[in-house]
Amino acid sequence: MTAGSQVSGEVVTTAPAEPQETRADLKRKDNRAWWLVLPVVVSVAFTAIIPLMTVVNFSVQDVFSPSDRVFVGLDWFYEAVRRPENREAFVRTLLFSAQVLLVEIPLGVAIAVAMPRRGFWVSAALVLVALPLLIPWNVVGTIWQIFARADIGLGGWTINNVLGIGFNYTLDSTDAWITILVMDVWHWTPLVALLAYAGLRSIPEPYFQAAQIDGASGWATFRHIQLPRLRGVLTIAILLRFMDSFMIYTEPFVVTGGGPGNATSFLSILLSKMAVGQFDVGPAGAFSLIYFLIVQVLCYVFFTVLTRSGR
Amino acid sequence: MADIRLEGVGHSYDGGTTWALKPMTWTWRTSRAYALLGPSGCGKTTLLNIISGLITPTAGRIFFDDRDVTDVPTAGRNIAQVFQFPVLYEEMSVYDNLAFPLRNRKYPKAEIDQRVRQVSRLLGLDHLLRRRSRRLDPGRQQIVSLGRGLVRSQVAAVLLDEPLTVVDPALKWTLRSKLKEIHRDTGHTLIYVTHDQTEALTFADEVVVLNEGAIVQAGEPAELFLSPSHEFVGHFIGSPGMNMVPAEIVGDVVRVGQADVGSVADGLPPGPVRIGVRPEFVSFTRASPGVAARVTGVDRMGAYDLVHTQVGEHPVIARTTAGSGYRPDAEAFLHFPPDRTFLFRDQVRCGFLAPLDGRSAT
């Protein structure tokens, strides 16, 4: 240990000599930088803003043919809000999203907590859990469309013939709803589990050691150490799962096509029928703008509530 | 409260190739305040975690009095531990944080309240009890963590793992004396890990010096300073550390270069040896006799001067009164006082320097 070793030397005080810059110089430099932003502006305009404006344009007109159109003001918006079919689909979609969140978030967290923290089984568990995420949406739909069938599907057949419960998603609304919900849980709970797992892994070891020292039970450790530190990732998980489930299209389209009746006609299915099936671009435009707005507002509410409660 | 006895306890993180903690037998006596002192990576935290049960040792048994607790999990050992960085239940208030260890152990409500208030008063947390713990600054958070370690009245020991690292210096002194006060009042066994010698020497009844996974010396602060039994202790304690100069035993006389510095009292066999003497005890004169040295520099420390000299190739530092007036390149003659100068072989103390009493090597 050398105490008080003295450092002596000159202090360098000469600042690098730079010519004084005028305001005009600075201004010119600033403006040139805008060219760097231009590519982004152009591509965003081309892929997002202009198409969106097209939708806005459609939503205020009654279009009979490209050359024959009438300005109708906000009529389509009023109609979209008033139509009972739309209202039912809205409630249905909201109910579906709520169920998805209620099942997938706790289940995903439970899986993450149960996953091993170290050793060989970490990779095995990760691969196993991530598997459903690697399958394309329409393939997931096809898999479940066949799996749940009462005649040739393993799942449907087992429920009917082994468990002895009548199950047919092409005829029964409840069965169809359950099929779609279980499919979504199977497909997307892994996302929640992986996010939660990443969150859990980031908790420093001393927190768990302190919990042991303080005699905390397993539940108390989860409640007071793990859960509070999952807030960030769970906020993301809830937002992602809400948006995705609220806009779910491909899977129910493949499995039930919105049926039986209207049992699984979510907003997106209704919308695509309107826009692509019947080519009612005016009402569809108004409808999709409202749809877009609802998603934005609900996401904002979720985000605000979740981040506020953390403070 | 209990004696904590380690019997042949050692730990290896790589299955026995290297020992983070070499097998040791050692007893922490009840109600004493210990400082566990050593450089980073010497096994201090490992030793602490073994006592609290966070780590199961690779070898050896641990006893609390006569109860073998080697296989008892942490929760069953009744040990409190405070970590280097604040560990809080962040969404809880300060009060709930302090009450948490008691609530988990199902203490009656009135007793919890009384204990929490007692600890909060001692640590000056009274006005913060209702605050959410995550909103405090790191220093205060650490004080809350400390409070959680002290809130239980019946513990076998309180282990403190460099608990004041994140606390700012002014508060550090206050808290350290608070800890001593608490120790006096409660009679807990305290084991305080630190790599700061000042902290260790001011805090503890007994300082245990750990180096490379082994206890090299344990004793009262003064004992470690005045009579180090290992070169490491000499270096590590004291500022600056002990001077070490190679010497030789010829007959029963110890020589440094050509100068006789003292005799050997313990009948040590002749041969090379290292002599260790603290800067505080080196004295020197401007004229012979003594060990010839050349002054290389002087550090003025305010209350005293540190005169850096060189004996042959070897630096020797001497502490003198302020304004000693030595200039670089001056010649000086060093004297090593017999009862404060020790002889080391293989880093371990093998004897001390005795007066020359007219003897000489030739």
XYZ file of C-alpha atoms in Angstrom:
673
model
C 0.000 0.000 0.000
C 1.598 3.256 -0.988
C -0.058 6.139 0.695
C 0.148 9.598 -0.689
C 2.227 8.952 -3.761
C 2.503 12.392 -5.189
C 1.615 13.108 -8.727
C 3.171 16.160 -10.227
C 2.971 17.517 -13.730
C 1.637 20.309 -15.793
C -2.039 20.703 -16.254
C -2.825 21.016 -19.924
C -5.021 24.043 -20.356
C -4.689 24.898 -24.016
C -8.001 24.302 -25.718
C -7.935 23.135 -29.334
C -8.112 26.210 -31.489
C -11.241 26.275 -33.595
C -12.494 29.000 -35.892
C -15.577 30.768 -34.600
C -18.651 29.459 -36.339
C -21.354 31.831 -37.423
C -25.039 31.171 -37.018
C -25.447 30.827 -40.748
C -22.900 27.999 -40.835
C -24.768 26.095 -38.184
C -28.082 26.566 -39.924
C -26.818 25.236 -43.214
C -25.433 22.121 -41.516
C -28.727 21.437 -39.705
C -30.733 21.557 -42.895
C -28.500 19.146 -44.720
C -29.233 16.536 -42.078
C -32.845 16.395 -43.211
C -31.764 14.475 -46.300
C -30.879 11.595 -44.008
C -34.467 11.400 -42.753
C -35.978 11.569 -46.210
C -35.806 7.843 -47.072
C -37.756 7.007 -43.925
C -40.331 9.694 -44.612
C -40.812 8.461 -48.168
C -41.095 4.793 -47.267
C -43.429 5.398 -44.328
C -45.591 7.628 -46.503
C -45.687 5.041 -49.251
C -46.431 2.047 -47.012
C -48.531 3.550 -44.233
C -49.711 7.103 -44.579
C -50.946 7.053 -48.183
C -52.798 3.704 -47.810
C -54.371 4.989 -44.603
C -55.454 8.149 -46.377
C -56.985 5.993 -49.109
C -59.040 4.286 -46.429
C -60.059 7.678 -45.052
C -60.995 8.692 -48.593
C -63.162 5.579 -49.090
C -64.831 5.994 -45.722
C -66.514 9.247 -46.662
C -67.771 8.166 -50.097
C -70.240 5.727 -51.513
C -68.274 3.994 -54.248
C -70.255 2.250 -57.006
C -67.395 1.989 -59.433
C -64.005 3.745 -59.727
C -65.604 6.480 -61.816
C -68.940 6.638 -60.034
C -68.733 7.807 -56.417
C -70.724 10.082 -54.119
C -69.551 11.985 -51.050
C -71.592 10.859 -48.047
C -69.866 12.585 -45.139
C -69.843 10.584 -41.897
C -72.784 8.367 -42.859
C -70.728 5.193 -42.969
C -69.332 5.875 -39.515
C -72.835 6.267 -38.042
C -73.910 3.103 -39.755
C -70.867 1.149 -38.603
C -71.566 2.101 -34.993
C -75.304 1.433 -35.242
C -75.332 -1.902 -37.048
C -76.276 -4.673 -34.576
C -74.032 -7.149 -36.373
C -71.014 -4.915 -35.742
C -71.935 -4.347 -32.126
C -72.281 -8.074 -31.517
C -68.915 -8.713 -33.162
C -67.336 -6.001 -31.042
C -68.617 -7.548 -27.805
C -67.582 -11.002 -29.035
C -64.061 -9.828 -29.851
C -63.704 -7.997 -26.549
C -64.857 -11.114 -24.696
C -62.397 -13.235 -26.626
C -59.478 -10.882 -25.853
C -60.425 -10.792 -22.185
C -60.480 -14.586 -22.014
C -57.201 -14.843 -23.884
C -55.499 -12.463 -21.438
C -57.038 -14.111 -18.379
C -55.810 -17.538 -19.436
C -52.531 -16.822 -21.197
C -50.923 -14.340 -18.803
C -51.220 -16.423 -15.594
C -50.490 -19.640 -17.484
C -47.440 -18.137 -19.191
C -46.068 -16.833 -15.884
C -46.691 -20.219 -14.250
C -44.807 -21.994 -17.028
C -41.927 -19.512 -16.759
C -41.670 -20.014 -12.994
C -41.701 -23.782 -13.450
C -38.987 -23.752 -16.123
C -35.501 -24.737 -14.941
C -33.108 -21.878 -14.147
C -29.882 -23.621 -15.102
C -28.426 -26.780 -16.549
C -29.112 -28.874 -19.619
C -32.885 -28.703 -19.288
C -32.902 -24.943 -19.862
C -32.326 -25.322 -23.605
C -34.637 -28.314 -23.839
C -37.431 -26.435 -22.105
C -36.871 -23.310 -24.208
C -37.082 -25.216 -27.497
C -40.131 -27.137 -26.375
C -41.957 -24.029 -25.231
C -41.014 -21.968 -28.288
C -42.156 -24.600 -30.797
C -45.737 -23.365 -31.352
C -44.411 -19.865 -32.067
C -42.488 -21.120 -35.085
C -45.591 -22.373 -36.912
C -47.252 -20.028 -39.439
C -50.722 -18.766 -38.465
C -52.652 -20.524 -41.227
C -50.849 -23.800 -40.524
C -51.839 -23.492 -36.870
C -55.413 -23.038 -38.082
C -55.192 -26.092 -40.304
C -53.648 -28.213 -37.554
C -56.472 -27.377 -35.154
C -59.117 -27.587 -37.845
C -58.162 -31.223 -38.295
C -57.189 -31.987 -34.700
C -60.538 -30.885 -33.299
C -62.657 -32.708 -35.863
C -64.955 -35.295 -34.340
C -64.480 -37.825 -37.130
C -60.787 -37.863 -38.048
C -59.129 -35.441 -35.553
C -57.306 -36.963 -32.606
C -58.521 -34.315 -30.146
C -62.139 -34.241 -31.293
C -62.332 -38.008 -31.555
C -60.914 -38.492 -28.062
C -63.393 -36.084 -26.514
C -66.326 -37.768 -28.241
C -65.377 -41.413 -27.989
C -63.096 -41.711 -24.974
C -64.459 -39.032 -22.678
C -67.967 -39.500 -24.056
C -68.709 -35.800 -24.358
C -70.475 -34.626 -27.488
C -68.146 -32.194 -29.230
C -68.549 -30.752 -32.699
C -67.212 -27.324 -33.490
C -68.882 -27.128 -36.885
C -72.346 -27.373 -35.338
C -72.085 -26.149 -31.761
C -71.273 -22.465 -31.065
C -69.725 -23.120 -27.648
C -67.553 -25.931 -29.033
C -66.369 -23.637 -31.816
C -65.568 -20.841 -29.351
C -63.657 -23.240 -27.078
C -61.710 -24.628 -30.025
C -60.575 -21.162 -31.103
C -59.704 -20.152 -27.536
C -57.719 -23.324 -26.806
C -55.932 -22.938 -30.130
C -54.922 -19.380 -29.283
C -53.751 -20.427 -25.834
C -51.699 -23.234 -27.375
C -50.221 -20.910 -29.974
C -49.451 -17.795 -27.907
C -48.982 -18.747 -24.247
C -45.367 -19.645 -25.134
C -44.753 -15.996 -26.042
C -45.885 -14.897 -22.592
C -43.867 -17.695 -21.004
C -40.682 -16.710 -22.848
C -41.068 -13.031 -21.977
C -41.743 -13.867 -18.334
C -38.831 -16.307 -18.287
C -36.492 -13.602 -19.565
C -37.823 -11.281 -16.866
C -37.295 -13.876 -14.156
C -33.772 -14.620 -15.300
C -32.829 -10.969 -14.880
C -33.542 -11.013 -11.131
C -30.205 -11.009 -9.271
C -29.476 -14.021 -7.067
C -29.262 -12.025 -3.775
C -33.015 -11.355 -3.978
C -33.725 -15.064 -3.701
C -31.074 -15.434 -1.014
C -32.620 -12.594 0.984
C -36.010 -14.282 0.678
C -34.544 -17.473 2.120
C -32.914 -15.544 4.956
C -36.197 -13.788 5.689
C -37.977 -17.141 5.787
C -40.293 -16.315 2.890
C -42.452 -19.144 1.582
C -42.425 -20.077 -2.102
C -45.614 -18.111 -2.638
C -44.262 -15.063 -0.771
C -41.086 -15.191 -2.867
C -43.192 -15.225 -6.013
C -45.554 -12.538 -4.792
C -42.970 -10.120 -3.425
C -39.865 -10.714 -5.523
C -40.688 -12.338 -8.838
C -44.044 -10.776 -9.678
C -43.076 -7.141 -8.990
C -40.015 -7.569 -11.184
C -42.106 -8.993 -14.035
C -44.095 -5.801 -14.349
C -42.142 -4.537 -17.355
C -42.250 -7.703 -19.429
C -45.855 -8.412 -18.476
C -46.865 -4.950 -19.678
C -45.380 -5.819 -23.056
C -46.934 -9.298 -23.001
C -50.397 -7.920 -22.191
C -50.202 -5.277 -24.910
C -49.000 -7.757 -27.530
C -51.538 -10.399 -26.627
C -54.348 -7.862 -26.479
C -53.580 -6.394 -29.886
C -53.075 -9.780 -31.493
C -56.178 -11.371 -30.045
C -58.333 -8.341 -30.691
C -57.330 -8.472 -34.355
C -57.302 -12.265 -34.689
C -58.210 -13.316 -38.212
C -56.311 -16.151 -39.860
C -56.905 -18.954 -37.390
C -60.693 -18.608 -36.928
C -60.982 -18.017 -40.661
C -59.284 -21.347 -41.338
C -60.970 -23.338 -38.537
C -64.563 -22.087 -38.460
C -64.791 -19.345 -41.082
C -66.637 -17.292 -38.456
C -69.303 -19.898 -37.811
C -71.329 -21.752 -36.896
C -73.749 -18.910 -37.512
C -71.938 -15.864 -36.229
C -70.449 -17.622 -33.186
C -66.836 -16.895 -34.045
C -67.289 -13.856 -36.300
C -64.785 -11.494 -34.771
C -64.444 -7.905 -35.929
C -61.663 -8.764 -38.351
C -63.660 -11.516 -40.018
C -66.658 -9.254 -40.367
C -64.435 -6.530 -41.789
C -62.786 -8.710 -44.394
C -66.183 -10.061 -45.491
C -67.324 -6.494 -45.961
C -64.217 -5.239 -47.712
C -63.107 -8.204 -49.797
C -66.241 -10.348 -49.936
C -68.849 -7.738 -50.734
C -66.439 -5.007 -51.856
C -68.289 -2.405 -49.759
C -65.191 -0.260 -49.493
C -67.016 2.734 -48.021
C -68.539 1.032 -44.963
C -65.433 -1.148 -44.626
C -63.211 1.953 -44.581
C -65.276 3.608 -41.848
C -65.416 0.331 -39.936
C -61.660 -0.211 -40.046
C -60.908 3.341 -38.925
C -63.125 2.858 -35.875
C -61.511 -0.552 -35.294
C -58.061 1.064 -35.480
C -59.124 3.750 -33.011
C -60.479 1.211 -30.511
C -57.212 -0.736 -30.533
C -55.227 2.469 -30.007
C -57.378 3.664 -27.140
C -57.449 0.314 -25.347
C -53.660 -0.082 -25.695
C -53.178 3.395 -24.304
C -55.430 2.597 -21.355
C -53.625 -0.682 -20.635
C -50.222 0.935 -20.873
C -51.131 3.875 -18.657
C -52.759 1.744 -15.991
C -49.904 -0.756 -15.903
C -47.117 1.804 -15.725
C -48.931 4.090 -13.272
C -49.631 1.309 -10.809
C -45.916 0.551 -10.693
C -44.910 3.892 -9.276
C -27.517 -17.316 20.125
C -24.895 -19.947 19.829
C -21.287 -20.675 19.086
C -20.902 -21.354 15.395
C -18.367 -24.091 14.869
C -16.894 -24.983 11.495
C -15.157 -28.343 11.381
C -13.020 -28.939 8.322
C -15.348 -26.745 6.281
C -14.194 -26.014 2.755
C -15.850 -25.127 -0.506
C -15.002 -25.630 -4.137
C -17.048 -24.218 -6.999
C -15.459 -26.525 -9.574
C -15.797 -29.931 -7.994
C -12.583 -29.940 -6.000
C -10.012 -28.662 -8.506
C -9.545 -25.375 -6.694
C -10.745 -24.403 -3.251
C -12.535 -21.076 -2.952
C -12.385 -21.758 0.752
C -9.775 -24.212 1.984
C -10.972 -26.677 4.618
C -10.785 -24.917 7.969
C -11.742 -25.473 11.562
C -12.849 -22.365 13.351
C -15.324 -21.253 16.012
C -17.268 -18.007 16.012
C -17.953 -17.432 19.678
C -21.349 -16.196 20.684
C -22.055 -12.481 21.233
C -18.777 -11.279 19.773
C -18.380 -8.773 16.953
C -16.108 -10.185 14.288
C -14.689 -8.508 11.243
C -13.829 -10.788 8.372
C -11.134 -8.959 6.483
C -9.494 -9.845 3.206
C -8.995 -8.751 -0.388
C -11.660 -9.255 -3.047
C -12.053 -12.862 -4.091
C -10.453 -14.354 -0.972
C -13.559 -16.353 -0.043
C -15.206 -13.990 2.448
C -18.652 -14.125 0.897
C -18.384 -17.876 0.359
C -17.651 -18.336 4.046
C -20.617 -16.161 4.967
C -22.970 -18.013 2.636
C -21.849 -21.320 4.121
C -22.712 -20.116 7.614
C -26.133 -18.889 6.509
C -26.773 -22.054 4.506
C -27.073 -20.405 1.097
C -24.185 -22.650 0.059
C -23.695 -26.236 1.190
C -19.960 -26.718 1.760
C -18.096 -29.281 -0.327
C -16.415 -30.604 2.812
C -16.860 -30.413 6.575
C -19.641 -29.962 9.107
C -21.175 -26.867 10.681
C -22.456 -26.815 14.245
C -24.530 -24.245 16.105
C -23.451 -25.172 19.613
C -23.921 -28.937 19.456
C -26.539 -29.024 16.745
C -25.260 -30.163 13.363
C -26.818 -27.744 10.855
C -24.821 -28.725 7.762
C -27.938 -30.014 5.999
C -30.377 -27.535 7.512
C -31.672 -25.076 4.913
C -31.259 -21.326 5.377
C -34.752 -20.739 6.740
C -34.165 -23.266 9.526
C -30.906 -21.757 10.726
C -32.187 -18.508 12.153
C -29.429 -16.398 10.676
C -29.801 -12.834 9.470
C -27.751 -11.653 6.534
C -27.316 -8.272 4.890
C -25.929 -8.108 1.376
C -23.543 -5.705 -0.282
C -26.224 -4.018 -2.362
C -29.733 -3.125 -1.265
C -32.147 -6.017 -1.580
C -35.665 -4.800 -0.972
C -39.215 -5.904 -1.492
C -39.664 -2.934 -3.751
C -43.430 -2.615 -3.864
C -43.645 -2.710 -0.064
C -43.367 0.229 2.287
C -40.326 0.576 4.505
C -42.430 -0.618 7.440
C -43.540 -3.754 5.611
C -39.986 -4.464 4.545
C -38.816 -4.389 8.131
C -41.775 -6.457 9.287
C -41.407 -9.075 6.536
C -38.948 -11.454 8.292
C -41.097 -11.356 11.436
C -44.402 -11.861 9.617
C -42.998 -14.884 7.814
C -42.171 -16.369 11.182
C -45.642 -15.648 12.532
C -44.655 -13.263 15.298
C -47.581 -11.680 17.141
C -48.644 -8.367 15.658
C -47.833 -6.264 18.694
C -44.315 -7.644 18.904
C -43.733 -7.029 15.193
C -44.783 -3.422 15.591
C -42.588 -2.947 18.621
C -39.516 -4.497 16.951
C -39.985 -2.563 13.706
C -40.283 0.730 15.554
C -37.276 -0.039 17.691
C -35.074 -0.786 14.676
C -36.376 2.148 12.691
C -35.627 4.489 15.560
C -32.085 3.126 15.894
C -31.396 3.548 12.193
C -33.176 6.869 11.819
C -35.877 5.555 9.508
C -38.864 6.782 11.517
C -39.950 9.462 9.068
C -39.662 7.043 6.127
C -41.729 4.131 7.469
C -44.687 4.794 5.192
C -42.649 5.448 2.059
C -42.480 2.903 -0.698
C -39.017 1.413 -0.417
C -38.132 1.625 -4.106
C -38.415 5.403 -4.065
C -35.581 5.829 -1.556
C -32.036 6.614 -2.632
C -29.630 3.636 -2.655
C -28.018 4.641 0.636
C -31.353 4.691 2.450
C -32.408 1.484 0.731
C -29.315 -0.172 2.134
C -30.157 1.085 5.603
C -33.590 -0.529 5.237
C -31.878 -3.780 4.188
C -29.679 -3.453 7.240
C -32.757 -2.937 9.378
C -34.282 -6.131 8.003
C -31.173 -7.952 9.161
C -31.435 -6.535 12.667
C -35.167 -6.767 13.237
C -35.242 -10.325 14.566
C -34.269 -10.484 18.202
C -33.518 -14.198 18.374
C -30.863 -14.962 15.788
C -27.814 -17.173 15.938
C -25.788 -14.498 14.156
C -26.103 -11.433 11.973
C -23.917 -11.656 8.877
C -23.051 -8.408 7.182
C -21.486 -8.649 3.730
C -19.814 -5.285 3.112
C -23.076 -3.616 4.069
C -21.884 -0.024 3.864
C -20.417 -0.045 0.345
C -23.219 2.020 -1.177
C -23.709 4.307 1.794
C -22.018 7.679 1.543
C -18.932 8.217 3.721
C -20.415 10.678 6.198
C -23.270 8.324 7.023
C -20.906 5.345 7.096
C -19.294 6.448 10.351
C -22.630 7.072 11.997
C -23.982 3.706 10.925
C -20.891 1.837 12.004
C -21.104 3.273 15.490
C -24.864 2.532 15.444
C -24.020 -1.075 14.640
C -21.597 -1.236 17.549
C -24.269 0.240 19.772
C -26.824 -2.303 18.586
C -24.307 -5.058 19.150
C -23.745 -3.878 22.696
C -27.493 -3.742 23.368
C -28.584 -6.983 21.757
C -25.533 -9.173 22.174
C -25.951 -10.644 18.697
C -22.997 -12.423 17.219
C -21.952 -10.169 14.351
C -19.767 -11.162 11.443
C -18.895 -8.138 9.389
C -17.233 -8.754 6.041
C -15.100 -5.970 4.659
C -11.983 -5.326 2.662
C -11.457 -2.016 4.408
C -9.021 -2.350 7.290
C -10.154 0.835 9.015
C -13.689 -0.485 9.035
C -12.532 -3.836 10.403
C -10.223 -2.431 13.056
C -12.697 0.128 14.372
C -15.677 -2.187 14.382
C -14.625 -5.530 15.697
C -13.766 -7.255 18.951
C -11.828 -9.687 16.851
C -10.544 -9.409 13.303
C -10.215 -12.523 11.176
C -7.927 -12.073 8.187
C -8.682 -14.267 5.215
C -6.402 -14.687 2.222
C -6.692 -17.100 -0.698
C -9.403 -19.065 1.040
C -7.615 -19.570 4.343
C -7.592 -17.790 7.694
C -4.099 -16.374 8.080
C -4.540 -14.713 11.461
C -7.249 -13.789 13.909
C -6.984 -11.532 16.863
C -7.780 -8.209 18.401
C -7.099 -5.180 16.193
C -3.997 -4.161 18.164
C -2.596 -7.662 18.018
C -2.864 -7.764 14.235
C -1.179 -4.437 13.964
C 1.610 -4.956 16.491
C 2.271 -8.628 16.033
C 1.356 -9.965 12.588
C 1.958 -13.670 12.300
C 1.914 -13.741 8.508
C 3.467 -11.471 5.891
C 0.047 -10.957 4.327
C -1.331 -9.504 7.558
C 1.660 -7.199 7.740
C 1.010 -5.930 4.209
C -2.741 -5.780 4.391
C -3.132 -4.053 7.723
C -1.512 -0.706 8.265
C -1.184 2.206 5.925
C 1.339 1.888 4.446
C 1.863 -1.801 5.140
C 4.771 -3.490 6.833
C 8.258 -3.157 5.340
C 9.752 -6.475 4.309
C 13.529 -6.653 3.850
C 15.525 -9.759 2.946
C 18.165 -10.593 5.534
C 20.310 -13.475 6.596
C 20.889 -15.298 9.846
C 24.584 -15.882 10.409
C 25.237 -17.714 13.628
C 22.800 -16.062 16.007
C 23.010 -12.663 14.354
C 20.656 -11.215 11.758
C 22.313 -9.203 9.005
C 20.914 -6.910 6.360
C 23.578 -6.536 3.707
C 26.749 -5.913 5.717
C 25.045 -4.474 8.796
C 24.178 -6.456 11.909
C 20.642 -5.496 12.944
C 19.978 -7.803 15.890
C 20.290 -11.299 17.244
C 18.088 -14.363 17.103
C 16.444 -15.403 20.331
C 14.657 -18.563 19.276
C 17.621 -20.588 18.041
C 16.604 -20.329 14.410
C 18.746 -22.220 11.938
C 21.000 -19.961 9.846
C 20.002 -19.005 6.325
C 17.969 -16.417 4.468
C 15.068 -14.804 6.273
C 12.856 -11.761 5.758
C 12.518 -9.157 8.413
C 9.304 -7.247 8.787
C 8.938 -3.926 10.528
C 6.169 -1.362 10.401
C 6.972 2.149 9.124
C 5.828 3.456 12.502
C 8.714 1.687 14.246
C 11.595 2.325 11.849
C 13.847 4.992 13.253
C 16.857 6.516 11.609
C 19.874 8.645 12.094
C 22.068 10.563 9.708
C 25.223 8.795 10.779
C 26.450 5.222 11.214
C 25.793 2.720 12.834
C 22.614 1.281 11.271
C 21.528 -0.128 7.913
C 22.676 2.207 5.178
C 19.818 3.505 3.083
C 19.246 6.150 0.445
C 16.245 8.477 0.701
C 14.176 8.384 -2.503
C 11.326 10.673 -1.574
C 9.226 12.191 1.162
C 5.419 12.233 1.334
C 4.092 14.962 3.549
C 0.883 13.591 5.108
C 0.142 16.605 7.277
C 0.470 15.190 10.753
C 3.514 13.113 9.814
C 5.973 12.468 7.012
C 6.540 9.207 5.197
C 10.190 8.927 4.220
C 10.755 6.510 1.362
C 14.188 4.954 1.378
C 15.958 2.200 -0.405
C 18.118 -0.439 1.257
C 20.032 -1.929 -1.645
C 17.190 -2.858 -3.990
C 14.478 -2.909 -1.356
C 12.164 -0.066 -0.447
C 11.702 0.732 3.223
C 9.263 3.354 4.393
C 9.658 5.136 7.694
C 7.149 7.324 9.426
C 8.631 10.388 11.041
C 7.353 13.535 12.633
C 6.248 16.235 10.234
C 9.005 18.443 8.867
C 11.738 15.841 9.207
C 13.738 17.698 6.589
C 15.019 14.685 4.659
C 15.823 15.348 1.024
C 15.874 12.818 -1.804
C 19.272 11.191 -2.336
C 20.341 11.910 1.241
C 21.980 9.095 3.111
C 20.341 7.670 6.202
C 20.939 4.833 8.642
C 17.962 2.725 9.658
C 17.368 1.055 12.999
C 14.899 -1.769 13.548
C 13.689 -1.904 17.178
C 14.098 -5.446 18.532
C 10.658 -6.056 20.073
C 8.782 -4.625 17.044
C 10.702 -6.400 14.303
C 9.745 -9.892 13.211
C 11.402 -12.617 11.195
C 9.483 -14.446 8.464
C 10.222 -17.601 6.552
C 7.832 -18.805 3.815
C 5.637 -15.847 4.682
C 5.007 -17.175 8.172
C 6.479 -15.548 11.257
C 9.275 -17.673 12.717
C 10.665 -15.391 15.371
C 11.514 -11.872 16.357
C 14.560 -9.731 16.464
C 16.420 -9.666 19.790
C 18.873 -6.990 20.880
C 22.400 -7.351 19.570
C 24.014 -6.932 22.997
C 27.484 -6.591 21.578
C 27.298 -9.739 19.453
C 28.463 -9.642 15.857
C 28.438 -12.019 12.945
C 32.141 -11.855 12.342
